[in-house]
XYZ file of C-alpha atoms in Angstrom:
539
model
C 119.393 77.617 -17.174
C 120.148 79.171 -13.397
C 117.466 78.987 -11.092
C 115.615 82.048 -10.302
C 116.999 83.740 -6.813
C 114.871 83.294 -3.746
C 114.313 86.107 -1.369
C 113.070 86.133 2.055
C 112.678 89.472 3.969
C 113.182 89.974 7.811
C 111.329 92.731 9.328
C 113.063 94.539 12.486
C 116.277 92.555 10.755
C 118.795 94.778 13.177
C 117.092 93.707 16.472
C 118.693 91.169 18.948
C 117.110 88.047 17.636
C 116.612 89.028 14.145
C 120.478 89.392 13.702
C 121.216 85.941 14.512
C 118.343 84.899 12.414
C 119.734 86.804 9.195
C 123.191 85.178 9.810
C 121.643 82.024 9.951
C 119.731 82.356 6.902
C 123.125 83.594 5.122
C 124.702 80.373 6.410
C 122.384 77.860 5.331
C 122.056 79.504 1.610
C 118.541 78.938 1.236
C 117.422 82.439 0.459
C 118.939 85.654 -0.175
C 118.094 87.870 2.738
C 116.477 91.198 2.743
C 116.943 93.082 5.989
C 114.370 95.559 6.647
C 114.636 98.032 9.390
C 113.687 101.608 10.494
C 116.966 103.259 10.414
C 117.871 105.127 6.815
C 120.956 102.805 6.294
C 122.768 99.811 7.886
C 125.425 100.336 10.453
C 127.596 97.160 10.698
C 129.772 96.420 13.893
C 133.306 95.305 13.475
C 132.570 91.838 13.721
C 129.886 91.951 11.194
C 132.023 93.867 8.808
C 134.448 90.933 8.447
C 131.698 88.159 8.949
C 129.051 86.420 6.685
C 126.878 89.485 6.855
C 129.365 92.027 5.307
C 130.533 89.513 2.769
C 126.906 88.870 2.123
C 126.171 92.585 1.417
C 128.771 92.818 -0.494
C 127.984 89.908 -2.855
C 124.524 90.979 -3.161
C 123.182 87.876 -1.333
C 121.907 90.347 1.339
C 120.571 93.838 1.214
C 119.051 96.381 3.433
C 115.808 98.258 2.941
C 114.823 101.121 5.245
C 110.895 101.039 6.063
C 108.352 102.083 8.379
C 106.059 99.235 9.442
C 103.267 101.867 10.060
C 103.261 102.906 6.113
C 101.696 100.404 3.935
C 103.261 101.552 0.803
C 106.824 101.229 2.357
C 106.006 97.634 3.779
C 104.660 96.555 0.293
C 107.797 97.897 -1.442
C 110.094 96.097 1.058
C 108.533 92.688 0.962
C 107.711 92.756 -3.087
C 109.505 89.961 -4.871
C 109.945 87.877 -1.379
C 108.845 84.405 -0.999
C 108.926 84.233 2.818
C 108.541 87.103 5.349
C 109.978 86.700 8.929
C 107.991 89.458 10.832
C 110.299 90.263 14.022
C 109.952 93.889 14.144
C 108.458 95.011 17.545
C 109.400 97.902 20.015
C 111.199 97.807 23.252
C 108.913 96.036 25.711
C 110.168 97.948 28.678
C 108.456 101.041 27.627
C 104.955 100.638 28.466
C 103.464 103.298 25.805
C 100.246 101.903 24.599
C 100.050 104.047 21.387
C 103.390 103.147 20.317
C 102.945 99.328 20.565
C 99.790 99.339 19.032
C 100.795 101.125 15.981
C 103.837 98.674 15.543
C 102.326 95.379 16.884
C 98.663 95.612 15.527
C 98.727 98.216 12.786
C 102.320 97.234 11.408
C 101.496 93.615 11.703
C 98.019 94.301 9.606
C 100.407 96.080 6.942
C 102.520 93.042 6.836
C 99.648 90.654 6.206
C 97.865 92.614 3.639
C 101.163 93.283 1.873
C 101.843 89.379 2.006
C 98.299 88.705 0.832
C 98.451 91.356 -2.000
C 101.812 90.141 -3.101
C 101.095 86.430 -2.976
C 103.934 85.543 -0.480
C 103.794 81.949 0.204
C 104.738 81.831 3.940
C 104.724 83.900 6.929
C 106.383 83.540 10.207
C 105.485 85.877 12.982
C 107.438 86.501 16.044
C 104.961 86.885 19.123
C 105.605 86.406 22.848
C 104.611 84.138 25.524
C 103.301 87.272 27.553
C 100.120 87.120 25.221
C 98.558 84.433 27.760
C 100.305 85.896 30.999
C 97.855 87.970 32.978
C 100.415 89.375 35.294
C 99.011 87.802 38.390
C 98.935 83.938 37.886
C 102.157 81.857 37.485
C 102.354 79.618 34.498
C 103.651 76.075 34.859
C 104.383 74.008 31.948
C 101.679 75.927 29.887
C 100.893 74.789 26.398
C 99.362 76.273 23.361
C 95.794 75.698 24.754
C 95.921 78.571 27.034
C 93.745 81.334 26.165
C 94.438 85.105 26.202
C 93.675 86.599 29.366
C 90.831 89.175 29.972
C 93.672 91.565 31.084
C 97.278 91.584 29.781
C 100.233 92.454 32.253
C 100.883 95.708 30.064
C 100.386 97.340 26.777
C 103.137 95.299 24.931
C 101.575 91.832 25.834
C 98.048 93.142 25.002
C 99.046 94.503 21.539
C 101.286 91.522 20.824
C 98.147 89.272 21.273
C 95.997 91.317 18.999
C 98.779 91.051 16.327
C 99.119 87.199 16.473
C 95.436 86.594 16.491
C 95.703 88.818 13.200
C 98.402 86.624 11.661
C 96.914 83.204 12.628
C 93.231 84.228 11.158
C 95.198 85.305 7.844
C 96.372 81.703 7.273
C 95.377 80.369 3.633
C 94.466 83.733 2.666
C 95.398 83.964 -0.937
C 97.609 80.874 -0.418
C 99.574 82.581 2.425
C 100.474 80.119 5.136
C 101.058 81.634 8.553
C 102.262 80.614 12.107
C 103.466 82.217 15.172
C 106.462 81.638 17.486
C 106.451 82.652 20.824
C 109.998 82.298 22.228
C 110.395 82.822 25.922
C 112.828 84.968 27.846
C 115.554 85.243 25.082
C 119.235 85.783 26.005
C 122.500 85.583 24.407
C 125.407 88.057 22.664
C 124.272 91.415 21.608
C 121.406 91.189 23.903
C 120.950 95.084 24.614
C 118.080 94.871 27.500
C 118.712 91.812 29.970
C 122.502 91.866 30.456
C 123.124 95.618 30.398
C 120.202 96.234 32.626
C 121.542 93.686 35.277
C 124.993 95.182 34.890
C 123.630 98.769 35.582
C 121.565 97.423 38.440
C 124.967 95.762 39.902
C 127.201 99.061 39.354
C 124.482 101.062 41.113
C 124.244 98.324 44.143
C 120.558 97.771 43.110
C 121.503 93.928 42.186
C 121.546 92.622 45.831
C 117.740 92.486 46.074
C 115.573 89.602 45.061
C 111.754 90.481 44.142
C 109.660 87.768 45.804
C 110.759 84.611 47.488
C 113.388 83.807 44.697
C 111.933 80.303 43.901
C 110.037 81.446 40.666
C 110.732 79.179 37.737
C 111.298 80.680 34.326
C 112.108 79.011 30.812
C 114.942 80.831 28.997
C 115.925 80.528 25.325
C 119.159 81.022 23.830
C 119.023 83.253 21.007
C 120.426 80.776 18.246
C 117.746 78.337 19.363
C 115.007 81.195 18.485
C 116.618 81.789 15.054
C 116.678 77.922 14.524
C 112.845 77.784 15.515
C 111.909 80.354 12.904
C 113.983 78.177 10.398
C 111.972 75.120 11.496
C 108.984 76.787 11.154
C 109.647 77.987 7.461
C 110.632 74.551 6.430
C 107.649 73.110 7.931
C 105.166 75.622 6.173
C 107.341 74.520 3.036
C 106.980 70.763 3.324
C 104.476 68.405 1.802
C 100.743 69.472 2.063
C 99.663 67.122 4.814
C 102.677 68.532 7.041
C 102.216 72.097 5.960
C 98.385 71.797 6.625
C 99.421 70.253 10.244
C 101.946 73.077 11.135
C 100.237 76.281 9.630
C 97.801 78.328 11.451
C 99.218 77.780 14.898
C 101.291 79.326 17.610
C 104.051 77.721 19.297
C 105.721 78.195 22.329
C 109.879 78.001 22.156
C 112.032 77.515 24.760
C 115.558 75.598 26.026
C 113.202 72.767 27.724
C 115.558 73.565 30.773
C 113.374 75.187 33.415
C 115.419 77.256 35.778
C 114.896 79.362 39.113
C 114.927 83.122 37.498
C 116.987 84.433 40.251
C 119.620 81.650 39.966
C 119.871 82.567 36.319
C 120.385 86.029 37.095
C 122.759 85.423 39.576
C 124.797 83.044 37.147
C 125.057 85.777 34.725
C 126.249 88.582 37.556
C 128.805 86.139 38.777
C 130.199 85.340 35.756
C 130.673 88.893 34.963
C 132.272 89.367 38.445
C 129.340 90.914 40.236
C 127.621 89.663 43.664
C 124.841 87.486 43.429
C 121.376 88.636 44.698
C 120.798 87.819 48.213
C 118.274 90.105 50.001
C 114.671 89.220 49.374
C 111.886 91.915 49.175
C 107.948 90.738 48.943
C 106.702 91.911 45.513
C 103.835 93.657 47.676
C 106.164 95.940 49.255
C 108.008 96.789 46.010
C 104.763 97.280 43.879
C 103.639 100.521 45.182
C 107.114 101.985 44.762
C 106.866 100.840 41.007
C 103.740 102.589 40.519
C 105.208 105.845 41.625
C 108.069 105.336 39.423
C 105.800 104.532 36.250
C 103.698 107.740 37.424
C 106.620 109.957 37.361
C 107.933 108.743 33.896
C 104.414 109.495 32.469
C 104.983 112.976 33.514
C 108.814 113.465 33.195
C 109.312 111.195 30.020
C 108.628 113.944 27.602
C 111.302 116.037 29.430
C 114.213 113.571 29.146
C 113.643 110.923 32.085
C 115.349 107.667 31.106
C 113.041 104.574 30.930
C 112.712 103.115 34.413
C 113.782 99.730 35.073
C 111.308 99.197 37.963
C 107.958 99.192 36.745
C 104.681 96.972 38.040
C 104.892 94.969 35.042
C 108.390 94.008 35.386
C 107.991 93.435 39.149
C 105.099 90.950 38.385
C 107.465 89.148 35.791
C 110.377 89.029 38.061
C 108.307 87.487 40.834
C 105.790 84.899 39.036
C 106.756 81.540 37.537
C 106.639 80.933 33.723
C 107.353 77.714 32.140
C 106.078 76.284 28.863
C 105.756 73.233 27.242
C 107.609 72.820 23.752
C 105.997 69.435 22.772
C 103.741 70.974 19.964
C 106.634 72.631 18.292
C 109.086 69.600 18.581
C 106.139 67.540 16.920
C 104.928 69.830 14.301
C 108.015 71.920 13.665
C 110.868 69.425 14.138
C 112.275 71.886 16.836
C 115.163 70.888 19.323
C 117.391 73.555 21.076
C 120.805 73.516 19.500
C 122.646 75.067 22.235
C 121.902 74.180 26.122
C 121.523 76.733 28.845
C 124.744 76.155 30.252
C 126.710 76.694 27.067
C 124.332 79.644 26.173
C 125.298 81.302 29.405
C 128.940 80.810 28.590
C 128.981 82.110 25.437
C 126.637 85.170 26.686
C 129.041 86.077 29.461
C 132.273 85.652 27.246
C 130.484 88.110 24.831
C 130.234 90.909 27.482
C 133.827 90.898 28.688
C 133.540 94.912 28.343
C 131.138 94.694 31.226
C 132.791 92.837 33.809
C 133.559 94.179 36.946
C 136.828 95.616 37.947
C 138.415 93.189 40.380
C 140.297 94.569 43.370
C 143.363 92.584 44.014
C 143.183 91.258 47.604
C 146.374 90.728 49.683
C 146.590 87.132 51.154
C 146.856 86.672 54.923
C 145.582 88.845 57.588
C 145.681 92.910 57.480
C 148.148 95.285 59.498
C 145.154 96.189 61.779
C 144.383 92.330 62.689
C 148.078 91.667 63.338
C 148.357 94.742 65.831
C 145.247 93.694 67.575
C 146.779 90.200 68.165
C 144.621 88.419 65.407
C 142.384 86.691 67.781
C 138.597 87.117 68.854
C 139.181 90.618 70.005
C 140.757 91.601 66.523
C 137.600 89.814 64.769
C 135.319 91.742 66.795
C 136.740 95.081 66.620
C 137.609 94.638 62.925
C 133.649 93.290 62.006
C 134.958 89.819 60.866
C 132.467 88.257 63.255
C 129.704 90.416 62.770
C 127.429 88.566 65.417
C 130.135 88.713 67.889
C 130.453 92.572 66.983
C 126.848 93.489 67.289
C 126.364 91.711 70.636
C 129.415 93.475 72.081
C 128.213 97.044 70.795
C 124.749 96.162 72.392
C 126.174 94.957 75.767
C 128.306 98.174 75.966
C 125.408 100.730 74.774
C 123.408 98.891 77.553
C 126.301 99.259 80.272
C 126.613 102.874 79.262
C 122.974 103.865 79.432
C 122.164 102.046 82.723
C 125.329 102.310 84.570
C 127.724 105.219 83.276
C 125.278 107.833 82.036
C 123.388 108.139 85.005
C 126.906 108.772 87.208
C 126.710 105.904 89.500
C 129.600 105.220 91.766
C 131.404 101.680 91.572
C 129.347 100.665 94.530
C 126.206 101.714 93.182
C 127.145 100.122 89.794
C 127.967 96.786 91.439
C 124.750 96.617 93.245
C 122.616 97.365 90.127
C 124.362 94.613 88.111
C 123.674 92.282 91.058
C 120.138 93.618 91.399
C 119.496 92.920 87.309
C 121.223 89.666 87.662
C 119.155 88.577 90.545
C 115.805 89.477 89.045
C 116.916 87.747 85.824
C 117.497 84.646 87.598
C 114.599 84.766 89.487
C 112.108 85.261 86.323
C 114.227 82.800 84.534
C 113.691 80.132 87.484
C 109.758 80.764 87.586
C 109.306 80.117 83.591
C 108.101 76.383 82.944
C 110.220 74.017 80.982
C 108.228 74.827 77.496
C 106.629 77.928 76.043
C 104.626 78.002 72.671
C 106.877 74.850 71.800
C 110.146 76.120 72.414
C 112.351 74.337 75.288
C 113.671 76.776 78.177
C 117.097 75.496 79.156
C 117.361 75.717 83.071
C 120.336 76.873 84.983
C 121.644 73.904 86.817
C 122.420 74.429 90.554
C 126.018 72.983 89.913
C 126.487 76.479 88.005
C 126.081 78.267 91.758
C 127.990 75.692 93.694
C 131.696 76.531 94.570
C 133.972 73.837 95.435
C 136.566 73.923 98.093
C 139.570 74.248 95.955
C 137.898 76.929 94.132
C 137.105 78.710 97.340
C 140.544 78.347 98.552
C 142.134 79.509 95.088
C 140.160 82.803 95.257
C 141.073 83.394 98.833
C 144.605 82.783 97.784
C 144.379 85.111 94.952
C 142.733 88.001 97.154
C 145.539 87.575 99.629
C 148.000 87.523 96.823
C 146.515 90.693 95.345
C 146.619 92.556 98.936
C 150.295 91.358 99.396
C 151.368 92.761 96.109
C 149.736 96.208 96.860
C 151.136 96.181 100.381
C 154.599 95.377 98.913
C 154.277 98.354 96.217
C 153.672 100.966 99.140
C 156.413 99.661 100.991
C 158.768 99.924 97.980
C 157.647 103.601 97.313
C 158.132 104.579 101.158
C 161.408 103.218 100.967
C 162.363 104.833 97.762
C 163.426 101.705 96.061
C 161.149 101.808 92.848
C 161.669 105.327 91.042
C 159.645 104.460 88.057
C 156.701 103.305 90.020
C 156.959 106.598 92.187
C 156.995 108.859 89.050
C 154.046 106.848 87.364
C 152.133 107.066 90.492
C 152.843 110.896 91.068
C 152.232 111.764 87.181
C 148.670 109.913 87.739
C 147.977 111.808 90.905
C 148.851 115.165 89.062
C 146.797 114.304 85.931
C 143.944 113.375 88.327
C 144.373 116.686 90.313
C 144.211 118.800 87.075
C 141.122 117.138 85.961
C 139.307 117.608 89.126
C 140.529 121.621 89.154
C 139.155 122.031 85.655
C 136.173 120.533 86.497
C 135.774 122.691 89.500
C 136.579 125.578 87.331
C 133.829 124.812 84.731
C 131.319 124.450 87.544
C 132.170 127.807 88.816
C 131.795 129.462 85.616
C 128.432 127.959 85.193
C 127.169 128.974 88.706
C 128.478 132.772 88.012
C 126.432 132.600 84.533
C 123.519 131.155 86.282
C 123.791 133.858 88.780
C 124.197 137.072 86.325
C 120.844 135.440 84.406
C 118.857 135.717 87.543
C 119.611 139.298 88.541
C 117.002 141.678 87.694
C 117.771 144.304 84.892
C 117.717 147.917 86.168
C 114.571 149.978 85.009
C 114.778 152.392 82.104
C 112.852 155.356 82.036
C 110.787 155.660 78.822
C 109.969 158.776 76.645
C 107.227 159.804 79.146
C 109.507 159.714 82.127
C 107.664 156.818 83.836
C 109.530 153.538 84.461
C 107.665 150.353 82.865
C 107.228 148.802 86.207
C 105.228 151.962 87.430
C 103.096 151.964 83.996
C 102.488 148.166 84.467
C 100.995 149.021 88.042
């Protein structure tokens, strides 16, 4: 005689982690799987149609049921005939809508519990969240299940998740029902619709270059397949012998990859793997928080009119700047849980699954650019082409200072030289009066040897001046004898251009003087209707 078919139900079965659990349950062939979710029908992706899920739906080992958690009658109908319930349904955590979260996480969870008790379901595994013990202010380092619920949660999602979890744990042993709660930390992996897509969107909009906080906050991430594995481990522990089930039931368990990593390093690995730049500019959380409050306020008013759910919210800023690591010893001891996939392997699989979101790489030509070659490819080229940003900024600063202090005032060459010498002498005087140390910093004094000219150096300078003078005299002699026509035409052209510029300047000055003279001339008096000039009337 064939054994009766055993069924389990996965609420929210088309969600991110739930899909992986459904496939794992089908692969293990312990239960036939009932997928319960809100859409009226199931829509399979191409890889699912040709995979295990598609085959299971065709063979009857899996079936889809449309239901609304908030309607108890529909919940009872979806769970009827099942031995185990994996309650994974939850709304999008990024939407801070208390009414929505309460109706699903609290009312919906209570409907699931009541249906399980009424239908004498044997085991209920509820998917909770580590956020139920996070207050949004204090970081958590290696936190265990002894952490209490905080007086105030970070957001509505966390607060309602805590209420739902408390209801599930309280319902343990009600009419033979054994319950436990799984708290997976920061799930990532293929088919994720929140983390990776939001990172890519931010990168394409140029927002991924920023780090909120100091960038050293640690996080525990969990690969999605490990989350599914933890649910199976919990179900097997509750189905074990009485003493094991007694120990495992009525408890909450943190689930992680057991490999804490800096949050922003994890984000950087994903972005770099998809061809985007890693974040590098640090912004204190206190600076970005007021902006996040304004964005959230704007969404409250404009959300009903089509405004998209903002990524920058106060609760998310707190999550991105705090540390959250958890201890999985309890899950390891009582459920037999150990991660199947490491963080490194999980990242590789995740990045490979999002090939369609990769950055479009521009082909870079090897070797220097044409502009660099034309400029000589040396220090001048590096400065003009911003290859050495420090040197370029220094050059710009010097040029601006010279312009505003020497050129803009209209100084002559002699005045400019005297100004430079004056500034230099003042600087040397102040520098010479400074002590050797100021506030712990060593002041390097200019040695007297820097101002000493040796006999050889003096001779070279004198020879250089004499040589320049002789060269100038030689050029003048050559011009006077008519030996170098090229030089003559160059000099004559330069004189002509200088003369034209002088005449143009003189003409502009004369026009300005005439215009100013006209504006100063008094206007002739005009008789008004009374026949008396305005000057006489004023008198």
